[in-house]
N, CA, C and O atoms as a printed pandas DataFrame, in Angstrom:
     atom_number atom_name residue_name chain_id  residue_number  x_coord  y_coord  z_coord
0              1         N          MET        A               1    4.714   -7.912   -6.403
1              2        CA          MET        A               1    4.270   -9.052   -5.645
2              3         C          MET        A               1    2.742   -9.089   -5.685
3              4         O          MET        A               1    2.087   -8.051   -5.593
4              5         N          ASN        A               2    2.196  -10.263   -5.820
5              6        CA          ASN        A               2    0.741  -10.350   -5.921
6              7         C          ASN        A               2    0.103  -10.623   -4.555
7              8         O          ASN        A               2    0.782  -10.948   -3.581
8              9         N          LYS        A               3   -1.207  -10.480   -4.519
9             10        CA          LYS        A               3   -1.957  -10.584   -3.266
10            11         C          LYS        A               3   -1.749  -11.935   -2.575
11            12         O          LYS        A               3   -1.574  -11.989   -1.358
12            13         N          GLU        A               4   -1.769  -13.008   -3.338
13            14        CA          GLU        A               4   -1.630  -14.347   -2.750
14            15         C          GLU        A               4   -0.257  -14.529   -2.107
15            16         O          GLU        A               4   -0.155  -15.098   -1.021
16            17         N          ASN        A               5    0.807  -14.047   -2.773
17            18        CA          ASN        A               5    2.152  -14.145   -2.197
18            19         C          ASN        A               5    2.244  -13.342   -0.899
19            20         O          ASN        A               5    2.799  -13.808    0.096
20            21         N          ILE        A               6    1.692  -12.131   -0.926
21            22        CA          ILE        A               6    1.713  -11.289    0.271
22            23         C          ILE        A               6    0.956  -11.987    1.396
23            24         O          ILE        A               6    1.438  -12.047    2.527
24            25         N          LYS        A               7   -0.216  -12.509    1.092
25            26        CA          LYS        A               7   -1.029  -13.209    2.096
26            27         C          LYS        A               7   -0.256  -14.369    2.715
27            28         O          LYS        A               7   -0.254  -14.529    3.935
28            29         N          ASN        A               8    0.397  -15.176    1.892
29            30        CA          ASN        A               8    1.141  -16.331    2.400
30            31         C          ASN        A               8    2.287  -15.907    3.311
31            32         O          ASN        A               8    2.535  -16.547    4.333
32            33         N          ILE        A               9    2.981  -14.846    2.954
33            34        CA          ILE        A               9    4.082  -14.354    3.793
34            35         C          ILE        A               9    3.532  -13.840    5.118
35            36         O          ILE        A               9    4.119  -14.098    6.168
36            37         N          LEU        A              10    2.425  -13.123    5.085
37            38        CA          LEU        A              10    1.818  -12.634    6.326
38            39         C          LEU        A              10    1.419  -13.797    7.234
39            40         O          LEU        A              10    1.636  -13.740    8.445
40            41         N          ILE        A              11    0.847  -14.837    6.665
41            42        CA          ILE        A              11    0.473  -16.016    7.454
42            43         C          ILE        A              11    1.711  -16.660    8.057
43            44         O          ILE        A              11    1.700  -17.042    9.227
44            45         N          GLU        A              12    2.783  -16.787    7.271
45            46        CA          GLU        A              12    4.047  -17.348    7.780
46            47         C          GLU        A              12    4.590  -16.537    8.951
47            48         O          GLU        A              12    5.270  -17.074    9.826
48            49         N          ARG        A              13    4.287  -15.233    8.963
49            50        CA          ARG        A              13    4.801  -14.337   10.003
50            51         C          ARG        A              13    3.804  -14.119   11.133
51            52         O          ARG        A              13    3.940  -13.174   11.910
52            53         N          GLY        A              14    2.810  -14.983   11.225
53            54        CA          GLY        A              14    1.943  -14.976   12.388
54            55         C          GLY        A              14    0.581  -14.339   12.242
55            56         O          GLY        A              14   -0.173  -14.293   13.214
56            57         N          TYR        A              15    0.238  -13.847   11.071
57            58        CA          TYR        A              15   -1.097  -13.280   10.867
58            59         C          TYR        A              15   -2.119  -14.413   10.764
59            60         O          TYR        A              15   -1.801  -15.501   10.286
60            61         N          SER        A              16   -3.342  -14.152   11.214
61            62        CA          SER        A              16   -4.431  -15.096   10.988
62            63         C          SER        A              16   -4.743  -15.102    9.491
63            64         O          SER        A              16   -4.364  -14.179    8.770
64            65         N          VAL        A              17   -5.422  -16.131    9.035
65            66        CA          VAL        A              17   -5.783  -16.199    7.623
66            67         C          VAL        A              17   -6.662  -15.004    7.262
67            68         O          VAL        A              17   -6.451  -14.366    6.231
68            69         N          ALA        A              18   -7.644  -14.701    8.106
69            70        CA          ALA        A              18   -8.543  -13.570    7.829
70            71         C          ALA        A              18   -7.771  -12.245    7.833
71            72         O          ALA        A              18   -7.982  -11.405    6.959
72            73         N          GLY        A              19   -6.894  -12.060    8.797
73            74        CA          GLY        A              19   -6.096  -10.838    8.873
74            75         C          GLY        A              19   -5.169  -10.691    7.674
75            76         O          GLY        A              19   -5.004   -9.600    7.128
76            77         N          ALA        A              20   -4.567  -11.807    7.274
77            78        CA          ALA        A              20   -3.669  -11.797    6.111
78            79         C          ALA        A              20   -4.435  -11.499    4.837
79            80         O          ALA        A              20   -3.935  -10.805    3.951
80            81         N          GLU        A              21   -5.639  -12.019    4.745
81            82        CA          GLU        A              21   -6.485  -11.774    3.561
82            83         C          GLU        A              21   -6.799  -10.283    3.447
83            84         O          GLU        A              21   -6.657   -9.693    2.376
84            85         N          THR        A              22   -7.219   -9.689    4.539
85            86        CA          THR        A              22   -7.570   -8.263    4.546
86            87         C          THR        A              22   -6.347   -7.398    4.262
87            88         O          THR        A              22   -6.388   -6.510    3.410
88            89         N          ALA        A              23   -5.255   -7.663    4.984
89            90        CA          ALA        A              23   -4.048   -6.843    4.825
90            91         C          ALA        A              23   -3.462   -6.975    3.420
91            92         O          ALA        A              23   -3.046   -5.977    2.832
92            93         N          SER        A              24   -3.426   -8.174    2.884
93            94        CA          SER        A              24   -2.837   -8.368    1.552
94            95         C          SER        A              24   -3.651   -7.646    0.485
95            96         O          SER        A              24   -3.085   -7.142   -0.485
96            97         N          ALA        A              25   -4.974   -7.587    0.649
97            98        CA          ALA        A              25   -5.813   -6.866   -0.308
98            99         C          ALA        A              25   -5.465   -5.382   -0.334
99           100         O          ALA        A              25   -5.494   -4.751   -1.390
100          101         N          ASP        A              26   -5.131   -4.822    0.840
101          102        CA          ASP        A              26   -4.747   -3.414    0.911
102          103         C          ASP        A              26   -3.295   -3.206    0.489
103          104         O          ASP        A              26   -2.983   -2.244   -0.214
104          105         N          LEU        A              27   -2.417   -4.097    0.911
105          106        CA          LEU        A              27   -0.990   -3.934    0.623
106          107         C          LEU        A              27   -0.669   -4.049   -0.867
107          108         O          LEU        A              27    0.273   -3.417   -1.343
108          109         N          VAL        A              28   -1.426   -4.834   -1.593
109          110        CA          VAL        A              28   -1.139   -5.032   -3.013
110          111         C          VAL        A              28   -1.283   -3.725   -3.797
111          112         O          VAL        A              28   -0.684   -3.572   -4.861
112          113         N          SER        A              29   -2.073   -2.784   -3.277
113          114        CA          SER        A              29   -2.259   -1.519   -3.989
114          115         C          SER        A              29   -1.662   -0.331   -3.230
115          116         O          SER        A              29   -2.132    0.798   -3.369
116          117         N          ILE        A              30   -0.633   -0.587   -2.435
117          118        CA          ILE        A              30    0.024    0.469   -1.672
118          119         C          ILE        A              30    0.691    1.478   -2.614
119          120         O          ILE        A              30    1.069    1.134   -3.734
120          121         N          SER        A              31    0.828    2.700   -2.160
121          122        CA          SER        A              31    1.446    3.772   -2.968
122          123         C          SER        A              31    2.813    3.359   -3.493
123          124         O          SER        A              31    3.561    2.631   -2.840
124          125         N          ASP        A              32    3.117    3.843   -4.686
125          126        CA          ASP        A              32    4.393    3.503   -5.324
126          127         C          ASP        A              32    5.590    3.844   -4.448
127          128         O          ASP        A              32    6.575    3.106   -4.439
128          129         N          SER        A              33    5.521    4.936   -3.718
129          130        CA          SER        A              33    6.661    5.334   -2.882
130          131         C          SER        A              33    6.894    4.363   -1.724
131          132         O          SER        A              33    7.994    4.317   -1.174
132          133         N          LEU        A              34    5.879    3.590   -1.349
133          134        CA          LEU        A              34    6.025    2.634   -0.245
134          135         C          LEU        A              34    6.287    1.207   -0.724
135          136         O          LEU        A              34    6.646    0.344    0.076
136          137         N          LYS        A              35    6.111    0.953   -2.013
137          138        CA          LYS        A              35    6.307   -0.400   -2.538
138          139         C          LYS        A              35    7.693   -0.965   -2.251
139          140         O          LYS        A              35    7.798   -2.129   -1.865
140          141         N          PRO        A              36    8.773   -0.180   -2.427
141          142        CA          PRO        A              36   10.095   -0.754   -2.125
142          143         C          PRO        A              36   10.249   -1.155   -0.653
143          144         O          PRO        A              36   10.928   -2.134   -0.345
144          145         N          LEU        A              37    9.626   -0.407    0.244
145          146        CA          LEU        A              37    9.694   -0.735    1.673
146          147         C          LEU        A              37    8.932   -2.024    1.948
147          148         O          LEU        A              37    9.406   -2.884    2.690
148          149         N          LEU        A              38    7.757   -2.155    1.353
149          150        CA          LEU        A              38    6.968   -3.373    1.515
150          151         C          LEU        A              38    7.715   -4.571    0.944
151          152         O          LEU        A              38    7.796   -5.619    1.584
152          153         N          GLU        A              39    8.255   -4.417   -0.248
153          154        CA          GLU        A              39    8.982   -5.525   -0.881
154          155         C          GLU        A              39   10.178   -5.958   -0.051
155          156         O          GLU        A              39   10.460   -7.151    0.062
156          157         N          SER        A              40   10.882   -4.996    0.530
157          158        CA          SER        A              40   12.020   -5.318    1.388
158          159         C          SER        A              40   11.557   -6.091    2.619
159          160         O          SER        A              40   12.177   -7.085    2.998
160          161         N          TRP        A              41   10.487   -5.648    3.235
161          162        CA          TRP        A              41    9.970   -6.333    4.418
162          163         C          TRP        A              41    9.510   -7.747    4.059
163          164         O          TRP        A              41    9.762   -8.692    4.807
164          165         N          LEU        A              42    8.840   -7.891    2.924
165          166        CA          LEU        A              42    8.360   -9.208    2.508
166          167         C          LEU        A              42    9.517  -10.156    2.223
167          168         O          LEU        A              42    9.428  -11.347    2.522
168          169         N          SER        A              43   10.597   -9.645    1.650
169          170        CA          SER        A              43   11.707  -10.529    1.277
170          171         C          SER        A              43   12.636  -10.851    2.436
171          172         O          SER        A              43   13.121  -11.977    2.542
172          173         N          ASP        A              44   12.893   -9.875    3.312
173          174        CA          ASP        A              44   13.878  -10.150    4.369
174          175         C          ASP        A              44   13.507   -9.614    5.756
175          176         O          ASP        A              44   14.315   -9.679    6.683
176          177         N          GLY        A              45   12.298   -9.089    5.898
177          178        CA          GLY        A              45   11.857   -8.604    7.203
178          179         C          GLY        A              45   12.401   -7.248    7.599
179          180         O          GLY        A              45   12.201   -6.815    8.733
180          181         N          MET        A              46   13.085   -6.567    6.692
181          182        CA          MET        A              46   13.687   -5.277    7.011
182          183         C          MET        A              46   12.598   -4.208    7.162
183          184         O          MET        A              46   11.760   -4.030    6.278
184          185         N          GLU        A              47   12.628   -3.506    8.291
185          186        CA          GLU        A              47   11.646   -2.463    8.579
186          187         C          GLU        A              47   12.291   -1.087    8.422
187          188         O          GLU        A              47   12.917   -0.572    9.348
188          189         N          THR        A              48   12.130   -0.509    7.248
189          190        CA          THR        A              48   12.696    0.792    6.925
190          191         C          THR        A              48   11.689    1.874    7.259
191          192         O          THR        A              48   10.501    1.735    6.969
192          193         N          ASP        A              49   12.161    2.956    7.872
193          194        CA          ASP        A              49   11.264    4.052    8.210
194          195         C          ASP        A              49   10.972    4.894    6.976
195          196         O          ASP        A              49   11.729    4.884    6.005
196          197         N          TYR        A              50    9.864    5.619    7.031
197          198        CA          TYR        A              50    9.441    6.491    5.942
198          199         C          TYR        A              50    8.584    7.585    6.559
199          200         O          TYR        A              50    7.830    7.336    7.500
200          201         N          GLU        A              51    8.700    8.799    6.028
201          202        CA          GLU        A              51    7.955    9.933    6.565
202          203         C          GLU        A              51    7.121   10.582    5.474
203          204         O          GLU        A              51    7.588   10.776    4.351
204          205         N          SER        A              52    5.890   10.913    5.815
205          206        CA          SER        A              52    5.027   11.688    4.935
206          207         C          SER        A              52    4.236   12.658    5.801
207          208         O          SER        A              52    3.535   12.250    6.728
208          209         N          ASN        A              53    4.353   13.933    5.495
209          210        CA          ASN        A              53    3.608   14.966    6.209
210          211         C          ASN        A              53    3.815   14.906    7.724
211          212         O          ASN        A              53    2.886   15.147    8.494
212          213         N          GLY        A              54    5.033   14.585    8.139
213          214        CA          GLY        A              54    5.353   14.553    9.559
214          215         C          GLY        A              54    4.962   13.274   10.278
215          216         O          GLY        A              54    5.183   13.160   11.484
216          217         N          ILE        A              55    4.387   12.309    9.573
217          218        CA          ILE        A              55    3.994   11.025   10.152
218          219         C          ILE        A              55    4.976    9.972    9.645
219          220         O          ILE        A              55    5.214    9.863    8.442
220          221         N          THR        A              56    5.546    9.194   10.579
221          222        CA          THR        A              56    6.514    8.177   10.182
222          223         C          THR        A              56    5.992    6.770   10.466
223          224         O          THR        A              56    5.149    6.562   11.339
224          225         N          VAL        A              57    6.513    5.824    9.710
225          226        CA          VAL        A              57    6.161    4.423    9.909
226          227         C          VAL        A              57    6.541    4.002   11.328
227          228         O          VAL        A              57    5.720    3.431   12.046
228          229         N          LYS        A              58    7.769    4.280   11.731
229          230        CA          LYS        A              58    8.229    3.859   13.062
230          231         C          LYS        A              58    7.457    4.572   14.174
231          232         O          LYS        A              58    7.201    3.991   15.228
232          233         N          GLY        A              59    7.088    5.834   13.934
233          234        CA          GLY        A              59    6.298    6.570   14.910
234          235         C          GLY        A              59    4.925    5.954   15.108
235          236         O          GLY        A              59    4.450    5.838   16.238
236          237         N          ILE        A              60    4.287    5.559   14.020
237          238        CA          ILE        A              60    2.984    4.881   14.080
238          239         C          ILE        A              60    3.123    3.558   14.838
239          240         O          ILE        A              60    2.289    3.226   15.681
240          241         N          MET        A              61    4.183    2.808   14.530
241          242        CA          MET        A              61    4.392    1.531   15.209
242          243         C          MET        A              61    4.540    1.741   16.713
243          244         O          MET        A              61    3.947    1.013   17.508
244          245         N          ALA        A              62    5.325    2.731   17.095
245          246        CA          ALA        A              62    5.573    2.981   18.516
246          247         C          ALA        A              62    4.319    3.502   19.220
247          248         O          ALA        A              62    3.986    3.058   20.318
248          249         N          LYS        A              63    3.638    4.431   18.589
249          250        CA          LYS        A              63    2.486    5.077   19.236
250          251         C          LYS        A              63    1.292    4.138   19.376
251          252         O          LYS        A              63    0.591    4.170   20.387
252          253         N          PHE        A              64    1.061    3.314   18.379
253          254        CA          PHE        A              64   -0.141    2.489   18.361
254          255         C          PHE        A              64    0.118    0.991   18.483
255          256         O          PHE        A              64   -0.826    0.201   18.474
256          257         N          GLY        A              65    1.381    0.591   18.596
257          258        CA          GLY        A              65    1.697   -0.827   18.734
258          259         C          GLY        A              65    1.377   -1.639   17.483
259          260         O          GLY        A              65    1.088   -2.833   17.561
260          261         N          MET        A              66    1.432   -0.979   16.337
261          262        CA          MET        A              66    1.120   -1.658   15.074
262          263         C          MET        A              66    2.308   -2.458   14.569
263          264         O          MET        A              66    3.462   -2.137   14.851
264          265         N          LYS        A              67    2.001   -3.497   13.823
265          266        CA          LYS        A              67    3.037   -4.220   13.095
266          267         C          LYS        A              67    3.400   -3.384   11.869
267          268         O          LYS        A              67    2.656   -2.495   11.457
268          269         N          TYR        A              68    4.550   -3.693   11.307
269          270        CA          TYR        A              68    5.079   -2.921   10.178
270          271         C          TYR        A              68    4.093   -2.792    9.010
271          272         O          TYR        A              68    3.899   -1.681    8.517
272          273         N          PRO        A              69    3.461   -3.885    8.544
273          274        CA          PRO        A              69    2.539   -3.723    7.412
274          275         C          PRO        A              69    1.382   -2.766    7.719
275          276         O          PRO        A              69    0.983   -1.983    6.857
276          277         N          ALA        A              70    0.850   -2.823    8.918
277          278        CA          ALA        A              70   -0.248   -1.921    9.299
278          279         C          ALA        A              70    0.228   -0.474    9.336
279          280         O          ALA        A              70   -0.492    0.435    8.923
280          281         N          ALA        A              71    1.437   -0.268    9.831
281          282        CA          ALA        A              71    1.996    1.087    9.860
282          283         C          ALA        A              71    2.229    1.604    8.440
283          284         O          ALA        A              71    1.998    2.781    8.162
284          285         N          LEU        A              72    2.683    0.734    7.551
285          286        CA          LEU        A              72    2.835    1.137    6.144
286          287         C          LEU        A              72    1.493    1.571    5.567
287          288         O          LEU        A              72    1.412    2.568    4.849
288          289         N          LEU        A              73    0.452    0.828    5.878
289          290        CA          LEU        A              73   -0.871    1.187    5.376
290          291         C          LEU        A              73   -1.360    2.503    5.972
291          292         O          LEU        A              73   -2.059    3.265    5.304
292          293         N          SER        A              74   -1.000    2.773    7.212
293          294        CA          SER        A              74   -1.367    4.058    7.820
294          295         C          SER        A              74   -0.665    5.213    7.120
295          296         O          SER        A              74   -1.283    6.242    6.850
296          297         N          VAL        A              75    0.612    5.050    6.827
297          298        CA          VAL        A              75    1.343    6.098    6.110
298          299         C          VAL        A              75    0.830    6.200    4.671
299          300         O          VAL        A              75    0.802    7.291    4.102
300          301         N          ASP        A              76    0.431    5.088    4.090
301          302        CA          ASP        A              76   -0.185    5.123    2.765
302          303         C          ASP        A              76   -1.450    5.983    2.800
303          304         O          ASP        A              76   -1.707    6.748    1.870
304          305         N          TRP        A              77   -2.223    5.862    3.849
305          306        CA          TRP        A              77   -3.422    6.688    4.018
306          307         C          TRP        A              77   -3.042    8.165    4.104
307          308         O          TRP        A              77   -3.714    9.018    3.524
308          309         N          VAL        A              78   -1.955    8.464    4.834
309          310        CA          VAL        A              78   -1.475    9.847    4.931
310          311         C          VAL        A              78   -1.108   10.375    3.540
311          312         O          VAL        A              78   -1.399   11.527    3.217
312          313         N          ILE        A              79   -0.486    9.555    2.739
313          314        CA          ILE        A              79   -0.102    9.958    1.384
314          315         C          ILE        A              79   -1.348   10.228    0.532
315          316         O          ILE        A              79   -1.400   11.213   -0.204
316          317         N          ARG        A              80   -2.328    9.364    0.635
317          318        CA          ARG        A              80   -3.519    9.445   -0.221
318          319         C          ARG        A              80   -4.542   10.489    0.248
319          320         O          ARG        A              80   -5.193   11.133   -0.575
320          321         N          ASP        A              81   -4.681   10.655    1.561
321          322        CA          ASP        A              81   -5.695   11.564    2.103
322          323         C          ASP        A              81   -5.133   12.245    3.359
323          324         O          ASP        A              81   -5.595   11.988    4.470
324          325         N          PRO        A              82   -4.132   13.116    3.169
325          326        CA          PRO        A              82   -3.432   13.669    4.326
326          327         C          PRO        A              82   -4.333   14.412    5.312
327          328         O          PRO        A              82   -4.153   14.284    6.523
328          329         N          LYS        A              83   -5.269   15.163    4.828
329          330        CA          LYS        A              83   -6.109   15.953    5.731
330          331         C          LYS        A              83   -6.850   15.062    6.724
331          332         O          LYS        A              83   -6.806   15.304    7.931
332          333         N          THR        A              84   -7.520   14.048    6.228
333          334        CA          THR        A              84   -8.283   13.148    7.083
334          335         C          THR        A              84   -7.363   12.278    7.930
335          336         O          THR        A              84   -7.556   12.163    9.141
336          337         N          ALA        A              85   -6.370   11.669    7.302
337          338        CA          ALA        A              85   -5.493   10.724    8.006
338          339         C          ALA        A              85   -4.736   11.387    9.148
339          340         O          ALA        A              85   -4.684   10.853   10.255
340          341         N          ILE        A              86   -4.158   12.533    8.885
341          342        CA          ILE        A              86   -3.375   13.212    9.919
342          343         C          ILE        A              86   -4.269   13.595   11.100
343          344         O          ILE        A              86   -3.865   13.448   12.253
344          345         N          ALA        A              87   -5.460   14.076   10.824
345          346        CA          ALA        A              87   -6.388   14.449   11.906
346          347         C          ALA        A              87   -6.733   13.238   12.762
347          348         O          ALA        A              87   -6.742   13.332   13.989
348          349         N          VAL        A              88   -7.018   12.103   12.132
349          350        CA          VAL        A              88   -7.368   10.894   12.883
350          351         C          VAL        A              88   -6.165   10.389   13.670
351          352         O          VAL        A              88   -6.296   10.043   14.844
352          353         N          ILE        A              89   -5.011   10.342   13.045
353          354        CA          ILE        A              89   -3.807    9.852   13.724
354          355         C          ILE        A              89   -3.473   10.729   14.917
355          356         O          ILE        A              89   -3.129   10.224   15.986
356          357         N          LYS        A              90   -3.573   12.026   14.743
357          358        CA          LYS        A              90   -3.246   12.946   15.848
358          359         C          LYS        A              90   -4.260   12.837   16.985
359          360         O          LYS        A              90   -3.922   13.112   18.137
360          361         N          ARG        A              91   -5.492   12.441   16.684
361          362        CA          ARG        A              91   -6.488   12.221   17.732
362          363         C          ARG        A              91   -6.252   10.901   18.434
363          364         O          ARG        A              91   -6.844   10.650   19.484
364          365         N          GLY        A              92   -5.411   10.060   17.886
365          366        CA          GLY        A              92   -5.123    8.774   18.504
366          367         C          GLY        A              92   -5.955    7.638   17.966
367          368         O          GLY        A              92   -6.185    6.647   18.658
368          369         N          LEU        A              93   -6.405    7.773   16.739
369          370        CA          LEU        A              93   -7.214    6.744   16.080
370          371         C          LEU        A              93   -8.449    6.401   16.891
371          372         O          LEU        A              93   -8.849    5.239   16.949
372          373         N          ARG        A              94   -9.053    7.388   17.512
373          374        CA          ARG        A              94  -10.280    7.160   18.285
374          375         C          ARG        A              94  -11.479    7.178   17.393
375          376         O          ARG        A              94  -12.602    7.004   17.866
């Protein structure tokens, strides 16, 4: 899925244009292991959980009140830079 398609779907689901622009730029390059989850959410709204290094998508959503795409990006950060991401998440994103 390309950035413009992702942006349009985010806007349809209530994101501001600016928020959709920013999120779609990040989501288009999400880790390969998370792409099927993103594609499923984009096509039918299905929110599938995923765990990396003890951090889960649903856990991030519950703890921080994030929407699914933002939680996916947080777990993507854990995948790409676990040392930094896990420390920040455990501190509460302060």
